[in-house]
Short mmCIF file of C-alpha atoms in Angstrom, two decimals:
data_model
loop_
_atom_site.label_atom_id
_atom_site.label_comp_id
_atom_site.label_asym_id
_atom_site.label_seq_id
_atom_site.Cartn_x
_atom_site.Cartn_y
_atom_site.Cartn_z
CA MET A 7 142.77 352.34 38.93
CA SER A 8 141.19 354.54 41.55
CA ALA A 9 141.21 353.25 45.06
CA VAL A 10 137.68 354.28 45.87
CA MET A 11 134.75 353.73 43.53
CA ILE A 12 131.39 354.99 44.56
CA THR A 13 128.84 352.91 42.77
CA ARG A 14 125.25 354.00 42.53
CA LYS A 15 122.66 351.32 43.10
CA LEU A 16 121.11 350.58 39.76
CA ARG A 17 117.44 350.07 39.26
CA LYS A 18 116.37 347.03 37.28
CA TRP A 19 114.99 349.03 34.37
CA GLU A 20 118.47 350.19 33.51
CA LYS A 21 119.49 346.63 32.77
CA LEU A 22 116.35 345.34 31.11
CA PRO A 23 116.95 343.83 27.69
CA GLY A 24 114.73 344.90 24.84
CA LYS A 25 114.42 348.13 22.94
CA ASN A 26 112.28 350.17 25.29
CA THR A 27 113.00 353.63 26.59
CA PHE A 28 112.31 354.44 30.20
CA CYS A 29 111.60 357.77 31.83
CA CYS A 30 111.00 359.10 35.34
CA ASP A 31 113.36 356.55 36.84
CA GLY A 32 111.54 353.57 35.38
CA ARG A 33 107.98 354.71 35.94
CA VAL A 34 107.36 355.36 32.25
CA MET A 35 107.97 352.72 29.61
CA MET A 36 107.73 353.35 25.89
CA ALA A 37 109.07 352.13 22.57
CA ARG A 38 112.20 353.61 21.13
CA GLN A 39 110.60 355.53 18.27
CA LYS A 40 108.39 358.20 19.73
CA GLY A 41 108.10 360.61 16.83
CA ILE A 42 104.62 359.57 15.77
CA PHE A 43 103.44 359.66 19.38
CA TYR A 44 104.50 363.31 19.58
CA LEU A 45 102.59 363.90 16.36
CA THR A 46 99.47 362.34 17.89
CA LEU A 47 99.79 364.55 20.95
CA PHE A 48 100.36 367.60 18.79
CA LEU A 49 97.32 366.92 16.63
CA ILE A 50 95.00 366.33 19.56
CA ILE A 51 96.21 369.24 21.66
CA GLY A 52 96.50 371.55 18.66
CA THR A 53 93.04 370.84 17.31
CA CYS A 54 91.43 371.14 20.73
CA SER A 55 93.24 374.39 21.44
CA LEU A 56 91.92 375.84 18.21
CA PHE A 57 88.44 374.67 19.17
CA PHE A 58 88.64 376.27 22.61
CA ALA A 59 90.07 379.46 21.18
CA PHE A 60 87.79 380.03 18.21
CA GLU A 61 84.55 378.15 18.59
CA CYS A 62 83.95 377.80 22.28
CA PRO A 63 83.50 381.46 23.18
CA TYR A 64 80.83 381.87 20.54
CA LEU A 65 79.06 378.61 21.30
CA ALA A 66 79.13 379.15 25.05
CA VAL A 67 77.34 382.45 24.62
CA HIS A 68 74.98 381.61 21.80
CA LEU A 69 74.16 378.00 22.61
CA SER A 70 75.20 376.70 25.98
CA PRO A 71 78.18 376.88 28.33
CA ALA A 72 77.93 373.15 28.75
CA ILE A 73 79.44 372.67 25.31
CA PRO A 74 82.98 373.78 26.14
CA VAL A 75 82.75 372.14 29.57
CA PHE A 76 81.95 368.78 28.06
CA ALA A 77 84.66 369.29 25.46
CA VAL A 78 87.21 369.91 28.20
CA LEU A 79 86.18 366.76 30.06
CA LEU A 80 86.34 364.70 26.90
CA PHE A 81 89.71 366.19 25.99
CA LEU A 82 91.17 365.43 29.42
CA PHE A 83 89.87 361.87 29.27
CA VAL A 84 91.40 361.34 25.83
CA ILE A 85 94.78 362.63 26.98
CA ALA A 86 94.62 360.51 30.14
CA MET A 87 93.88 357.36 28.14
CA LEU A 88 96.57 358.16 25.59
CA LEU A 89 99.21 358.70 28.24
CA ARG A 90 98.13 355.63 30.13
CA THR A 91 98.39 353.50 27.00
CA SER A 92 101.71 354.96 25.99
CA PHE A 93 103.45 354.98 29.33
CA SER A 94 102.43 351.68 30.83
CA ASP A 95 103.96 348.26 30.56
CA PRO A 96 101.83 346.43 27.97
CA GLY A 97 102.44 343.08 29.65
CA VAL A 98 106.05 342.38 28.79
CA LEU A 99 107.22 338.92 29.75
CA PRO A 100 110.65 338.86 31.36
CA ARG A 101 113.28 336.81 29.57
CA ALA A 102 114.37 333.49 30.95
CA LEU A 103 117.22 333.50 33.41
CA PRO A 104 120.24 331.53 32.17
CA GLU A 105 119.46 328.47 34.26
CA GLU A 106 115.89 328.28 33.01
CA ALA A 107 117.03 328.79 29.44
CA ASN A 108 119.50 325.94 29.79
CA PHE A 109 116.94 323.60 31.22
CA ILE A 110 114.55 324.34 28.41
CA GLU A 111 117.34 323.62 25.95
CA MET A 112 118.03 320.32 27.65
CA GLU A 113 114.42 319.35 27.60
CA ILE A 114 114.01 320.25 23.95
CA GLU A 115 117.11 318.30 23.06
CA ALA A 116 115.83 315.32 24.99
CA ALA A 117 112.47 315.53 23.27
CA ASN A 118 113.89 315.86 19.78
CA GLY A 119 116.61 313.28 20.08
CA SER A 120 119.77 313.62 18.04
CA VAL A 121 119.48 315.34 14.69
CA PRO A 122 121.94 314.36 11.94
CA SER A 123 124.20 317.26 11.12
CA GLY A 124 123.08 319.29 8.15
CA GLN A 125 119.46 318.57 8.85
CA ARG A 126 117.19 321.21 10.22
CA PRO A 127 116.07 320.47 13.78
CA PRO A 128 112.32 320.13 14.23
CA PRO A 129 110.43 323.26 15.24
CA ARG A 130 110.20 324.02 18.91
CA ILE A 131 106.54 323.68 19.64
CA ARG A 132 104.69 322.62 22.74
CA ASN A 133 101.06 321.64 22.59
CA VAL A 134 98.70 322.49 25.40
CA GLN A 135 95.02 321.89 25.64
CA ILE A 136 92.90 324.90 26.45
CA ASN A 137 89.19 324.38 26.84
CA ASN A 138 89.39 321.25 24.70
CA GLN A 139 91.26 323.00 21.96
CA ILE A 140 94.86 322.20 21.14
CA VAL A 141 96.95 325.35 21.10
CA LYS A 142 100.57 325.42 20.03
CA LEU A 143 102.99 327.27 22.27
CA LYS A 144 105.91 328.57 20.30
CA TYR A 145 109.46 328.94 21.51
CA CYS A 146 110.92 332.44 21.44
CA TYR A 147 114.60 332.36 20.51
CA THR A 148 115.19 335.85 21.81
CA CYS A 149 113.54 335.51 25.17
CA LYS A 150 114.32 331.79 25.47
CA ILE A 151 110.90 330.87 26.73
CA PHE A 152 107.92 329.02 25.42
CA ARG A 153 105.46 331.83 24.97
CA PRO A 154 102.24 331.57 26.96
CA PRO A 155 99.07 331.33 24.88
CA ARG A 156 98.24 334.62 23.15
CA ALA A 157 101.67 336.06 23.83
CA SER A 158 103.76 337.22 20.92
CA HIS A 159 107.15 338.75 20.33
CA CYS A 160 107.23 342.36 19.18
CA SER A 161 110.20 342.89 16.90
CA ILE A 162 110.08 346.66 17.35
CA CYS A 163 110.34 346.54 21.11
CA ASP A 164 112.18 343.22 21.15
CA ASN A 165 110.01 341.82 23.93
CA CYS A 166 107.49 339.06 24.30
CA VAL A 167 104.20 340.65 25.28
CA ASP A 168 101.32 338.83 26.92
CA ARG A 169 98.04 338.92 24.99
CA PHE A 170 99.85 340.84 22.27
CA ASP A 171 97.47 342.89 20.17
CA HIS A 172 99.72 345.03 17.99
CA HIS A 173 102.47 347.61 18.16
CA CYS A 174 100.92 351.02 17.71
CA PRO A 175 103.33 353.74 16.54
CA TRP A 176 100.65 356.38 17.19
CA VAL A 177 100.84 355.71 20.91
CA GLY A 178 104.51 354.79 20.78
CA ASN A 179 104.07 351.47 22.58
CA CYS A 180 102.85 347.92 22.19
CA VAL A 181 99.23 347.21 22.99
CA GLY A 182 98.95 344.11 25.13
CA LYS A 183 97.15 342.64 28.07
CA ARG A 184 97.79 345.44 30.53
CA ASN A 185 96.98 348.44 28.36
CA TYR A 186 94.46 347.15 25.84
CA ARG A 187 91.45 348.59 27.61
CA TYR A 188 93.11 352.02 27.81
CA PHE A 189 93.90 351.82 24.12
CA TYR A 190 90.31 350.92 23.32
CA LEU A 191 88.95 353.73 25.48
CA PHE A 192 91.41 356.07 23.81
CA THR A 193 90.16 355.20 20.35
CA LEU A 194 86.55 355.35 21.49
CA THR A 195 86.78 358.71 23.22
CA LEU A 196 88.95 360.17 20.51
CA SER A 197 86.28 359.19 17.98
CA LEU A 198 83.68 360.90 20.16
CA LEU A 199 85.87 363.98 20.56
CA THR A 200 86.48 364.16 16.84
CA ILE A 201 82.79 363.85 16.06
CA TYR A 202 81.99 366.41 18.74
CA ILE A 203 84.47 368.99 17.46
CA PHE A 204 83.49 368.36 13.86
CA ALA A 205 79.80 368.71 14.58
CA PHE A 206 80.14 371.88 16.61
CA ASN A 207 82.44 373.38 14.03
CA ILE A 208 79.70 372.93 11.47
CA VAL A 209 77.10 374.32 13.86
CA HIS A 210 79.30 377.30 14.61
CA VAL A 211 79.99 378.05 10.97
CA VAL A 212 76.32 377.77 10.10
CA MET A 213 75.19 379.93 12.98
CA ARG A 214 77.75 382.58 12.35
CA SER A 215 77.24 382.58 8.60
CA VAL A 216 73.58 383.36 9.10
CA ASP A 217 74.61 386.56 10.86
CA GLN A 218 77.77 387.55 9.08
CA GLY A 219 78.09 385.59 5.90
CA PHE A 220 80.25 382.62 5.20
CA LEU A 221 83.47 384.27 4.08
CA SER A 222 83.52 386.70 6.95
CA THR A 223 83.03 383.85 9.36
CA LEU A 224 86.03 382.05 7.97
CA LYS A 225 88.08 385.20 8.21
CA GLU A 226 87.18 385.67 11.83
CA THR A 227 87.80 382.07 12.85
CA PRO A 228 90.53 380.76 10.56
CA GLY A 229 91.14 377.84 12.89
CA THR A 230 87.84 376.35 11.83
CA VAL A 231 89.13 375.32 8.44
CA LEU A 232 92.09 373.52 9.93
CA GLU A 233 89.96 371.80 12.55
CA VAL A 234 87.42 370.61 10.02
CA LEU A 235 90.16 369.24 7.83
CA VAL A 236 91.89 367.34 10.63
CA CYS A 237 88.64 366.09 12.12
CA PHE A 238 87.22 364.95 8.83
CA PHE A 239 90.11 362.68 8.04
CA THR A 240 90.70 361.53 11.60
CA LEU A 241 87.06 360.71 12.05
CA TRP A 242 86.86 358.00 9.45
CA SER A 243 89.94 356.14 10.59
CA MET A 244 89.17 356.47 14.30
CA VAL A 245 85.57 355.39 13.98
CA GLY A 246 86.67 352.51 11.79
CA LEU A 247 89.37 351.47 14.21
CA THR A 248 87.00 351.68 17.18
CA GLY A 249 84.48 349.59 15.31
CA PHE A 250 87.11 347.02 14.46
CA HIS A 251 88.29 346.73 18.05
CA THR A 252 84.71 346.53 19.30
CA TYR A 253 84.29 343.57 16.97
CA LEU A 254 87.49 341.98 18.28
CA ILE A 255 86.47 342.51 21.90
CA SER A 256 83.06 340.96 21.37
CA LEU A 257 84.78 337.86 20.03
CA ASN A 258 87.64 338.00 22.55
CA GLN A 259 90.29 338.05 19.85
CA THR A 260 93.42 340.07 19.43
CA THR A 261 94.45 341.98 16.30
CA ASN A 262 97.35 339.57 16.04
CA GLU A 263 95.05 336.53 16.02
CA ASP A 264 92.75 338.23 13.55
CA ILE A 265 95.58 338.99 11.13
CA LYS A 266 96.94 335.47 11.37
CA GLY A 267 93.46 334.04 10.98
CA SER A 268 93.87 331.84 14.03
CA TRP A 269 90.18 331.63 14.79
CA SER A 270 88.58 332.44 11.47
CA GLY A 271 87.91 330.55 8.28
CA LYS A 272 87.95 326.88 8.96
CA ASN A 273 88.75 327.51 12.63
CA ARG A 274 85.77 329.76 13.16
CA GLY A 275 83.93 329.15 16.38
CA GLN A 276 86.87 327.41 17.98
CA ASN A 277 88.39 330.31 19.87
CA PRO A 278 89.09 328.72 23.27
CA TYR A 279 89.41 332.08 25.00
CA SER A 280 85.96 333.30 24.08
CA HIS A 281 83.14 332.94 26.57
CA LYS A 282 80.76 332.50 23.63
CA ASN A 283 78.81 335.43 25.01
CA ILE A 284 79.36 338.97 23.75
CA VAL A 285 78.58 340.62 27.08
CA LYS A 286 80.94 338.35 28.97
CA ASN A 287 83.70 338.88 26.44
CA CYS A 288 83.33 342.65 26.69
CA CYS A 289 83.27 342.50 30.47
CA GLU A 290 86.43 340.44 30.56
CA VAL A 291 88.39 342.77 28.34
CA LEU A 292 87.08 346.07 29.64
CA CYS A 293 86.20 345.38 33.25
CA GLY A 294 88.48 342.48 33.98
CA PRO A 295 91.20 342.51 36.61
CA THR A 296 94.02 345.01 36.27
CA TYR A 297 97.04 342.81 36.02
CA PRO A 298 100.21 343.91 37.79
CA SER A 299 103.39 344.45 35.84
CA VAL A 300 105.72 341.51 36.23
CA LEU A 301 108.69 343.55 35.15
CA ASP A 302 110.08 344.89 38.36
CA ARG A 303 111.30 348.10 36.76
CA ARG A 304 111.99 350.13 39.85
CA GLY A 305 113.45 347.39 41.99
CA LEU A 306 117.08 347.76 42.91
CA MET A 307 119.60 345.54 41.23
CA GLN A 308 121.37 343.19 43.59
CA GLU A 309 125.04 343.85 44.12
CA ASP A 310 127.32 341.84 41.87
CA SER A 311 129.58 339.58 43.85
CA PRO A 312 132.25 337.19 42.62
CA THR A 313 131.03 334.28 44.77
CA ALA A 314 127.51 334.92 43.59
CA ALA A 315 126.17 332.92 46.47
CA ASN A 316 123.95 335.53 47.94
CA SER A 317 122.47 337.26 45.00
CA GLU A 318 119.47 336.37 42.90
CA GLY A 319 120.37 338.70 40.07
CA PRO A 320 120.79 337.16 36.64
CA CYS A 321 124.46 338.07 36.46
CA SER A 322 125.20 335.83 39.39
CA PHE A 323 124.10 332.72 37.60
CA ASP A 324 126.50 333.02 34.74
CA ASN A 325 129.43 331.62 36.67
CA LEU A 326 127.49 328.70 38.06
CA VAL A 327 125.73 327.85 34.88
CA ALA A 328 128.93 327.73 32.90
CA GLN A 329 130.22 325.06 35.15
CA THR A 330 127.22 322.86 35.30
CA VAL A 331 125.34 322.49 32.11
CA LYS A 332 126.52 322.83 28.58
CA THR A 333 123.97 322.47 25.90
CA THR A 334 124.83 321.09 22.56
CA ALA A 335 121.56 321.80 20.85
CA PRO A 336 122.30 324.14 17.97
CA LEU A 337 120.32 327.29 18.49
CA ILE A 338 118.51 328.32 15.38
CA PRO A 339 119.28 331.97 14.66
CA ASN A 340 117.03 334.72 15.80
CA GLU A 341 113.71 334.95 14.03
CA HIS A 342 113.57 338.68 13.68
CA THR A 343 112.97 340.16 10.32
CA PRO A 344 113.44 343.85 10.91
CA ASP A 345 110.20 345.61 10.05
CA ASP A 346 109.33 343.10 7.41
CA VAL A 347 105.81 343.55 8.41
CA LYS A 348 102.56 342.23 7.23
CA PRO A 349 100.34 345.00 5.87
CA SER A 350 97.95 346.46 8.36
CA ILE A 351 95.00 344.50 7.14
CA ALA A 352 93.13 345.54 10.20
CA ALA A 353 93.42 349.20 9.40
CA GLU A 354 92.61 348.63 5.77
CA LYS A 355 89.43 346.80 6.62
CA SER A 356 87.92 349.79 8.23
CA SER A 357 89.71 352.96 7.30
CA ALA A 358 89.22 355.52 4.57
CA PRO A 359 90.53 355.16 1.02
CA LYS A 360 94.25 355.13 0.58
CA ASP A 361 94.58 358.62 -0.80
CA ASP A 362 94.16 360.06 2.69
CA PRO A 363 96.95 362.22 3.96
CA PRO A 364 99.21 360.30 6.30
CA LEU A 365 97.73 362.18 9.26
CA ALA A 366 94.50 360.39 9.17
CA ALA A 367 95.03 356.82 8.05
CA LYS A 368 96.31 354.29 10.53
CA LEU A 369 98.65 353.05 7.88
CA PRO A 370 102.01 352.94 9.58
CA PRO A 371 102.38 349.20 9.43
CA LEU A 372 101.60 347.02 12.36
CA ALA A 373 104.66 345.19 13.50
CA SER A 374 104.85 341.59 12.59
CA PRO A 375 104.76 340.15 16.05
CA GLU A 376 106.85 337.14 15.24
CA THR A 377 108.48 336.03 12.12
CA ASP A 378 109.84 332.73 13.23
CA ALA A 379 110.57 330.73 10.13
CA GLU A 380 109.91 327.49 11.94
CA THR A 381 106.53 328.43 13.24
CA SER A 382 105.36 329.73 9.92
CA ILE A 383 106.09 326.32 8.49
CA VAL A 384 103.95 324.77 11.17
CA LYS A 385 101.23 327.31 10.67
CA ASN A 386 101.04 326.68 6.96
CA GLN A 387 100.60 322.96 7.37
CA MET B 9 119.70 321.15 59.97
CA ALA B 10 116.97 322.85 58.07
CA GLU B 11 115.26 324.21 61.16
CA THR B 12 118.20 326.35 62.11
CA HIS B 13 118.21 328.18 58.78
CA SER B 14 116.08 331.24 58.60
CA LEU B 15 113.93 331.75 55.54
CA GLN B 16 116.18 334.61 54.62
CA ASP B 17 119.20 332.34 54.53
CA MET B 18 117.29 329.84 52.49
CA ARG B 19 116.33 332.49 49.99
CA GLN B 20 119.95 333.34 49.54
CA GLN B 21 120.84 329.73 49.13
CA ALA B 22 118.01 329.33 46.68
CA ALA B 23 120.27 331.00 44.17
CA VAL B 24 122.53 327.98 44.23
CA ALA B 25 119.88 325.46 45.03
CA ALA B 26 118.35 322.87 42.83
CA LYS B 27 115.14 323.96 41.29
CA VAL B 28 112.08 322.07 40.25
CA PHE B 29 109.65 323.84 37.99
CA ILE B 30 105.94 323.44 38.40
CA GLN B 31 104.04 324.20 35.26
CA ARG B 32 101.12 326.44 34.57
CA ASP B 33 97.82 324.73 33.89
CA TYR B 34 96.13 326.14 30.80
CA SER B 35 93.27 323.69 30.51
CA ASN B 36 90.77 326.35 31.50
CA GLY B 37 92.22 329.24 29.57
CA THR B 38 94.86 331.84 30.23
CA MET B 39 93.94 332.33 33.89
CA CYS B 40 96.80 331.92 36.30
CA GLN B 41 96.55 328.33 37.50
CA PHE B 42 99.17 325.78 38.40
CA GLN B 43 99.29 322.09 37.82
CA THR B 44 98.62 320.08 40.94
CA LYS B 45 100.66 317.17 39.67
CA PHE B 46 103.08 316.14 42.39
CA PRO B 47 106.70 316.37 41.21
CA SER B 48 108.58 313.13 41.70
CA GLU B 49 111.59 314.95 43.11
CA LEU B 50 109.55 315.93 46.13
CA GLU B 51 108.44 312.45 46.98
CA THR B 52 110.90 312.03 49.80
CA LYS B 53 110.53 315.55 51.07
CA ILE B 54 106.90 316.33 51.56
CA ASP B 55 103.53 314.71 51.80
CA LYS B 56 101.70 314.65 48.48
CA GLN B 57 98.41 315.71 50.01
CA GLN B 58 99.90 318.76 51.63
CA PHE B 59 101.59 319.87 48.47
CA GLU B 60 98.45 319.45 46.42
CA GLU B 61 96.49 321.31 49.09
CA THR B 62 98.89 324.23 48.87
CA ILE B 63 98.68 324.40 45.09
CA ARG B 64 94.91 324.03 45.15
CA THR B 65 94.53 326.89 47.63
CA LEU B 66 96.80 329.07 45.55
CA ASN B 67 94.78 328.25 42.44
CA ASN B 68 91.62 329.25 44.26
CA LEU B 69 93.19 332.51 45.34
CA TYR B 70 94.27 333.33 41.79
CA THR B 71 90.80 332.45 40.53
CA GLU B 72 89.39 334.89 43.03
CA ALA B 73 91.82 337.58 41.91
CA GLU B 74 90.82 337.18 38.27
CA LYS B 75 87.14 336.58 38.84
CA LEU B 76 84.75 338.52 36.60
CA GLY B 77 82.15 339.30 39.20
CA SER B 78 80.08 342.26 40.14
CA GLN B 79 82.88 343.64 42.28
CA SER B 80 85.39 343.76 39.44
CA PHE B 81 82.70 345.19 37.18
CA VAL B 82 81.85 348.01 39.57
CA GLU B 83 85.52 348.68 40.20
CA GLY B 84 86.15 348.81 36.46
CA CYS B 85 83.29 351.19 35.78
CA LEU B 86 84.20 353.49 38.64
CA ALA B 87 87.81 353.56 37.56
CA CYS B 88 86.82 354.30 33.99
CA LEU B 89 84.63 357.23 35.01
CA THR B 90 87.53 358.77 36.90
CA ALA B 91 89.95 358.13 34.03
CA TYR B 92 91.62 355.52 36.24
CA ALA B 93 92.84 358.23 38.59
CA VAL B 94 91.10 356.39 41.42
CA PHE B 95 93.84 353.76 41.34
CA LEU B 96 96.28 356.37 42.58
CA CYS B 97 94.60 356.21 45.96
CA MET B 98 93.00 352.80 45.95
CA GLU B 99 94.39 349.33 45.58
CA THR B 100 92.91 347.15 42.89
CA HIS B 101 91.17 343.94 43.82
CA TYR B 102 93.92 341.97 42.11
CA GLU B 103 96.62 343.65 44.20
CA LYS B 104 94.68 342.95 47.37
CA VAL B 105 94.47 339.27 46.56
CA LEU B 106 98.16 339.17 45.62
CA LYS B 107 98.93 340.41 49.11
CA ARG B 108 96.82 337.62 50.55
CA ILE B 109 98.68 335.15 48.38
CA SER B 110 102.02 336.42 49.68
CA LYS B 111 100.82 336.04 53.23
CA TYR B 112 99.56 332.55 52.55
CA ILE B 113 102.85 331.49 51.00
CA GLN B 114 104.73 332.95 53.93
CA GLU B 115 102.48 331.00 56.27
CA GLN B 116 102.96 327.78 54.36
CA ASN B 117 106.70 328.25 54.36
CA ASP B 118 106.75 328.82 58.11
CA LYS B 119 104.51 325.93 58.97
CA ILE B 120 105.11 323.25 56.40
CA TYR B 121 107.94 323.84 53.99
CA ALA B 122 110.74 325.36 56.02
CA PRO B 123 110.73 322.57 58.63
CA ARG B 124 111.31 320.17 55.76
CA GLY B 125 114.06 322.31 54.31
CA LEU B 126 111.97 323.51 51.42
CA LEU B 127 111.27 327.05 50.30
CA LEU B 128 108.26 328.15 48.33
CA THR B 129 108.82 331.40 46.45
CA ASP B 130 105.99 333.76 45.61
CA PRO B 131 105.34 333.56 41.86
CA ILE B 132 105.11 337.30 41.46
CA GLU B 133 108.74 337.64 42.48
CA ARG B 134 109.83 335.70 39.48
CA GLY B 135 107.48 337.15 36.94
CA LEU B 136 104.32 335.04 36.79
CA ARG B 137 105.80 333.64 33.63
CA VAL B 138 105.19 330.23 32.20
CA PRO B 139 107.89 327.82 33.24
CA SER B 140 109.09 325.85 30.36
CA CYS B 141 110.19 322.74 32.11
CA MET B 142 110.51 320.86 35.26
CA SER B 143 114.09 320.66 36.32
CA LEU B 144 116.18 319.55 39.18
CA TRP B 145 119.57 321.08 39.36
CA LEU B 146 122.04 320.34 42.07
CA SER B 147 124.35 323.07 43.12
CA ARG B 148 128.08 322.83 42.93
CA LYS B 149 128.26 322.18 46.59
CA GLY B 150 125.62 319.55 46.17
CA ARG B 151 124.08 320.13 49.52
CA THR B 152 120.98 321.97 48.59
CA ALA B 153 118.20 320.99 46.29
CA GLY B 154 115.24 323.12 45.50
CA LEU B 155 112.16 323.72 43.47
CA ASP B 156 111.63 326.62 41.22
CA ILE B 157 108.32 326.82 39.51
CA GLY B 158 109.93 328.46 36.50
CA GLY B 159 109.33 331.86 37.81
CA PHE B 160 106.46 330.78 39.92
CA PHE B 161 107.43 328.81 42.89
CA THR B 162 110.81 328.13 44.16
CA VAL B 163 110.76 325.34 46.59
CA THR B 164 114.27 325.03 47.85
CA SER B 165 115.39 322.23 50.01
CA ASP B 166 118.33 321.92 52.28
CA GLY B 167 120.48 318.87 52.78
CA GLY B 168 118.69 315.73 51.97
#
């Protein structure tokens, strides 16, 4: 063993549990699978490049220079919103420190009493009253916390996310409290950009065909065909998705709640989070406060020390906890069902028919946010 | 005695101190609010009125941070128009209020809690997460007891 070990101070993101990837020394936070995100970027940048290369010169001269200018602004806004959605912390809730987890276990055990062996322990549920509505808080076996209202566990990222909407593979991240408005603006402006490019492609083809004939136009600007194809299919799914999220925002619901039917059917009108006023709901979601990230990604990890008396890092508690409290409550195994996802009903409600090429439809399944066997029993009652 | 310990020392001892969790109050929705119920473990340590006053002030500050008023609306619209680039140079309203909250907690610790051997920890340090229980846990050495609002407040006490 070497006499001298130079240890680099670790930042907290390097030790965070969960299946996220971090870049730029913890500033960027994404899901592990980023392939579809790169595809999204490629499609947007590629289509816009073709537009700027083939259509814009003609339109700037024959119609107005404002057309490419506005297209550039819209394009930059779309990219900014996409990157903001993809790179930011969606509202991940940090896992319980060992001492907290143990206390919760003790409390649950005390509440449930002793369970005869062989019998399934009762589900871990806590009821809270929100605006005169009883809401069940579920226990997360992975994060060892009772989830706050509207939070849900994403099995793809393996984190509990506050105000969990869905996991979007197209942006390569979860959509939650902190990045929902950027996601919505992304879908909205991308719809506008798609419509814009599509419309001006048509205008360009028509105008040019009048002078040169249709076939010659296509020969001169071959990019047009590709753009029209991409835009046509993207348009329907993006406009549909934007419409769907506009509907959700006006009711102050998340995609997750909509899929589970928490506030629909016989529970309609009982959403305790809604202000019962469309304008107020929209204002809250889109113009509400910008919540800080509670994951201290770039903070420095405390030094490990054997006495563990001075440090607040989670590793320091392990020694102490082991000596104080031992729980006997049998922990029910992890609720994850890998990618056993519910179909993306949300996308199906509003998107084009299923024979679309995979480019256009938002059909990569939404992650099932939580698949806790216990809670589904409760839900079905 | 508690007075001779600096807050820094107390923070370090908080790691081995007993913790009492103060729960979030969801009766008005998902806004960040804490229950003003006085924990029984603190009965011998601090005046109930003072504790409730602290929590009530903190609740008011969080309400102000999350308020949907004209200021947040204007800030939101302006930020949106600049593709949120404006936040690179400007602090959000929420962040400004969080700073005020930190200052207030520091003040309360200096004036009220530290002299009684208690330590109130800023919630943001521990994640603004919902505490799942109220717990009192004595350290091995048994000489310190403390409060930890499950990630919100840690009120640590010394001796007893």
